[in-house]
Structure formats: structure tokens, C-alpha cells
mmCIF file of C-alpha atoms in Angstrom:
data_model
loop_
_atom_site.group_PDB
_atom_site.id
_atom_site.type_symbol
_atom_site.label_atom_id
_atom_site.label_comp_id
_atom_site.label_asym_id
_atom_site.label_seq_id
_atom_site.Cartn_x
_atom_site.Cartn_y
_atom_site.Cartn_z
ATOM 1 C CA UNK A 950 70.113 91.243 120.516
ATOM 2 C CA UNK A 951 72.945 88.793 120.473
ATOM 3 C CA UNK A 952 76.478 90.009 122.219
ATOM 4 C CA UNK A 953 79.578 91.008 120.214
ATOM 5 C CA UNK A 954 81.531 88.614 120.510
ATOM 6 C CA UNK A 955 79.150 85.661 119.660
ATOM 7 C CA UNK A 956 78.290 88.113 116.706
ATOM 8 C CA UNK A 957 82.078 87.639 115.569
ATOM 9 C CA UNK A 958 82.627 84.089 116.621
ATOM 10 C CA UNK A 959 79.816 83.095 114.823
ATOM 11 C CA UNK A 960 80.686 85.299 111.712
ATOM 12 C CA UNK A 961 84.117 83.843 112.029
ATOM 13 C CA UNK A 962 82.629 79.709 111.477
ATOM 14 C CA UNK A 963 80.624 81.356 108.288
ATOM 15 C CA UNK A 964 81.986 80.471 104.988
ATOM 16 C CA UNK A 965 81.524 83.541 103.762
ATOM 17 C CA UNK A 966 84.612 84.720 106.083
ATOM 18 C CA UNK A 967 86.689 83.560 104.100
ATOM 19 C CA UNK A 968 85.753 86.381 101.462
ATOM 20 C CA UNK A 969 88.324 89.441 102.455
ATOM 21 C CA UNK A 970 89.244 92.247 99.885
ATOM 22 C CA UNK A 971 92.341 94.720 100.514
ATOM 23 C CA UNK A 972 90.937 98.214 101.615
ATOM 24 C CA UNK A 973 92.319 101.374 103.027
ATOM 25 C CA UNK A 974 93.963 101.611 106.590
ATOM 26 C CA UNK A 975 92.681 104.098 107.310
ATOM 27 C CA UNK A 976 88.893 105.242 107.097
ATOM 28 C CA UNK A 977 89.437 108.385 104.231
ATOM 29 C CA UNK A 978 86.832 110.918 106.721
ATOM 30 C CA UNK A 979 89.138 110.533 109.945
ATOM 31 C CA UNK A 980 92.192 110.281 108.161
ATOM 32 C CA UNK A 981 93.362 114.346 108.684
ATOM 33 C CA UNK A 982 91.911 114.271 112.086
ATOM 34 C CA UNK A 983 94.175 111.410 113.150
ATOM 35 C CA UNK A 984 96.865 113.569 112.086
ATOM 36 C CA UNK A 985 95.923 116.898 114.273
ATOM 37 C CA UNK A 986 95.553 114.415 116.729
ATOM 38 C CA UNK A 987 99.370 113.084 116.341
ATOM 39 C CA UNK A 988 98.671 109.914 115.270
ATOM 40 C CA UNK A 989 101.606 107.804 113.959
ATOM 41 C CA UNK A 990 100.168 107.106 110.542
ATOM 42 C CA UNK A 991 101.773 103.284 109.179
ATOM 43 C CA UNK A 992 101.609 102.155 106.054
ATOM 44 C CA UNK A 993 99.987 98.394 106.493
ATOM 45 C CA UNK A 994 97.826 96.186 104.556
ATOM 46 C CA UNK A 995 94.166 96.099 105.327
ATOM 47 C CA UNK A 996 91.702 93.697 104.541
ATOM 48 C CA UNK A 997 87.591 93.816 104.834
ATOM 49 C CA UNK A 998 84.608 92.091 104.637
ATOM 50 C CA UNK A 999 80.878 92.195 105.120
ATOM 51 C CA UNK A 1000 79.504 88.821 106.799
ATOM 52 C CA UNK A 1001 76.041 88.124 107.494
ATOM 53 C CA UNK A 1002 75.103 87.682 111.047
ATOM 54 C CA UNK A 1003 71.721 86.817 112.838
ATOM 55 C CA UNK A 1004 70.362 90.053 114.501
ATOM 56 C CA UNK A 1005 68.946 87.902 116.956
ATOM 57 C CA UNK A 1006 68.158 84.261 118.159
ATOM 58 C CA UNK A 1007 64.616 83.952 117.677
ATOM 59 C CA UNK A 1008 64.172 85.580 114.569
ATOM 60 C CA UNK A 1009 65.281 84.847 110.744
ATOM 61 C CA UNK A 1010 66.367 88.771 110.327
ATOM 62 C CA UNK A 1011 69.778 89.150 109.228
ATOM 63 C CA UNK A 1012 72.273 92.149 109.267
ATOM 64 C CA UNK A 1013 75.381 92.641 107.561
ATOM 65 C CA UNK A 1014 78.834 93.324 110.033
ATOM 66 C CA UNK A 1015 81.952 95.032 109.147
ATOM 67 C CA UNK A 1016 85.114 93.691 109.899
ATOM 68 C CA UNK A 1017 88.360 95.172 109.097
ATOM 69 C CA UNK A 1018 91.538 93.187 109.578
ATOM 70 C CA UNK A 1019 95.148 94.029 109.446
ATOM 71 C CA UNK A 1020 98.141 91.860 108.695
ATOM 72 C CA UNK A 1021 101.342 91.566 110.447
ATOM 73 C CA UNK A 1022 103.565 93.879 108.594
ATOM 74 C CA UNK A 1023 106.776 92.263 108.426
ATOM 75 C CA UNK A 1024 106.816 89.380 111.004
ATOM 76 C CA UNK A 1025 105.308 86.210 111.640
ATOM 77 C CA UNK A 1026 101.973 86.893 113.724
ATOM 78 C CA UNK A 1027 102.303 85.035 116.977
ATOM 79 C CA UNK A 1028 98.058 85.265 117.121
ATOM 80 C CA UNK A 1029 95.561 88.280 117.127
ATOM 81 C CA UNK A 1030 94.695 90.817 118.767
ATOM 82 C CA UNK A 1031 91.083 91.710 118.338
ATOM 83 C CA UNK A 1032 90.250 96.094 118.904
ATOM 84 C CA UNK A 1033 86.402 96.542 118.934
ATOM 85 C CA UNK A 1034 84.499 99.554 118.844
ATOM 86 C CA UNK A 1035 81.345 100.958 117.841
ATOM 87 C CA UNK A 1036 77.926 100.481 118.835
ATOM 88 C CA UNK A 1037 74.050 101.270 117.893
ATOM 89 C CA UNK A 1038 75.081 105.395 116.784
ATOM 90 C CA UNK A 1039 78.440 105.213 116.945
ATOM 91 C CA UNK A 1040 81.487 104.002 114.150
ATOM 92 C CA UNK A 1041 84.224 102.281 115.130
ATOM 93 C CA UNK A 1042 86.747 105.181 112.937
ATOM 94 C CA UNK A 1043 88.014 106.437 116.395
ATOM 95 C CA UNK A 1044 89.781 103.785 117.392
ATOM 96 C CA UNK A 1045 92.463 104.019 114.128
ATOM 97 C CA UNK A 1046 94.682 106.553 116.200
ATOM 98 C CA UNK A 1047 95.431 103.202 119.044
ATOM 99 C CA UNK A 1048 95.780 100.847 116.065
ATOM 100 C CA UNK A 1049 98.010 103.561 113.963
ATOM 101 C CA UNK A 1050 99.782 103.760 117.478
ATOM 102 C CA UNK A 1051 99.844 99.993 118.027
ATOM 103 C CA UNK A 1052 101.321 99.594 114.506
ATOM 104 C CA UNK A 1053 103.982 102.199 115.283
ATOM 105 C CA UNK A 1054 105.345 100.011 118.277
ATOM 106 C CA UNK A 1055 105.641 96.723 117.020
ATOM 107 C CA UNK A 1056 106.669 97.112 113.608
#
């Protein structure tokens, strides 16, 4: 299986990347247990898209990956920051409490 971050350096050079659609911060299933956790919940704009990446070197099979940006809120960016998470069984929804955090400190 082909690493991570070939996965998204690769899906970045796609021209299907360019395809992104506003969706929620936040994924709507976590979204009250963020808040029992104390997460600082931001308002920011979110952006998504599917791109289709090999699943492997060797082989023609293709799978679709998720990626969910977010924009700088009210500055300039000065680059990116890039939060991944996940894995074969597991989502990547836990990891909104750091970015709801991160948000919190630099806006």
C-alpha cells in the first residue's frame, strides 16, 4: 500500500484537486462530544473534496480519499499546516477538538 503522504502529494498534482466544495467544520456525529470534551468550538470555513488516488503501485485499483481543508480565518496564511489522522478502522473525527483548539489560538 502506498504511504500517506505520497497518497496526498500525489492527490495534490491531480487536477481533480482543484474541485473543493464548502462543508461543515465540524463532523455533525462528534460535534456534542467535542463539547463535553471542552473543545473551543470556532466558527471557520471548511472546504472538501474526494480525489482519486492509486491504492497501490502495481495495480490499476483506485480508491477515493477525503480531504478536508480549512481557510485562514481572517489573516493572510503564511503556508499550511497539514493534521492527519485516521487509518484502516479508524476516522480521522477525533482530531477536530486540536484543530477547534488550534483555531482558538491563532485567530
Amino acid at each position: 500500500m502506498m504511504s500517506l503522504p505520497k497518497v496526498i502529494a500525489l492527490a495534490l498534482r491531480m487536477p481533480s484537486a482543484s474541485h473543493w466544495s464548502p462543508c461543515e467544520l465540524y463532523t455533525k456525529d462528534v460535534v456534542n462530544d467535542l463539547k463535553e470534551q471542552g473543545c473551543h468550538l470556532t466558527t471557520a470555513t471548511a472546504e472538501c473534496s474526494t480525489f482519486k488516488v492509486p491504492l497501490n503501485y502495481s495495480g490499476p485499483q483506485q480508491i477515493d480519499f477525503f480531504v478536508k481543508r480549512v481557510l485562514a480565518p481572517t489573516k493572510a496564511p503564511k503556508g499550511e499546516l497539514w493534521l492527519l489522522n485516521g487509518g484502516p478502522g479508524m476516522g480521522g473525527a477525533e482530531m477536530e477538538c486540536l484543530v477547534a483548539d488550534f483555531l482558538a489560538t491563532t485567530n
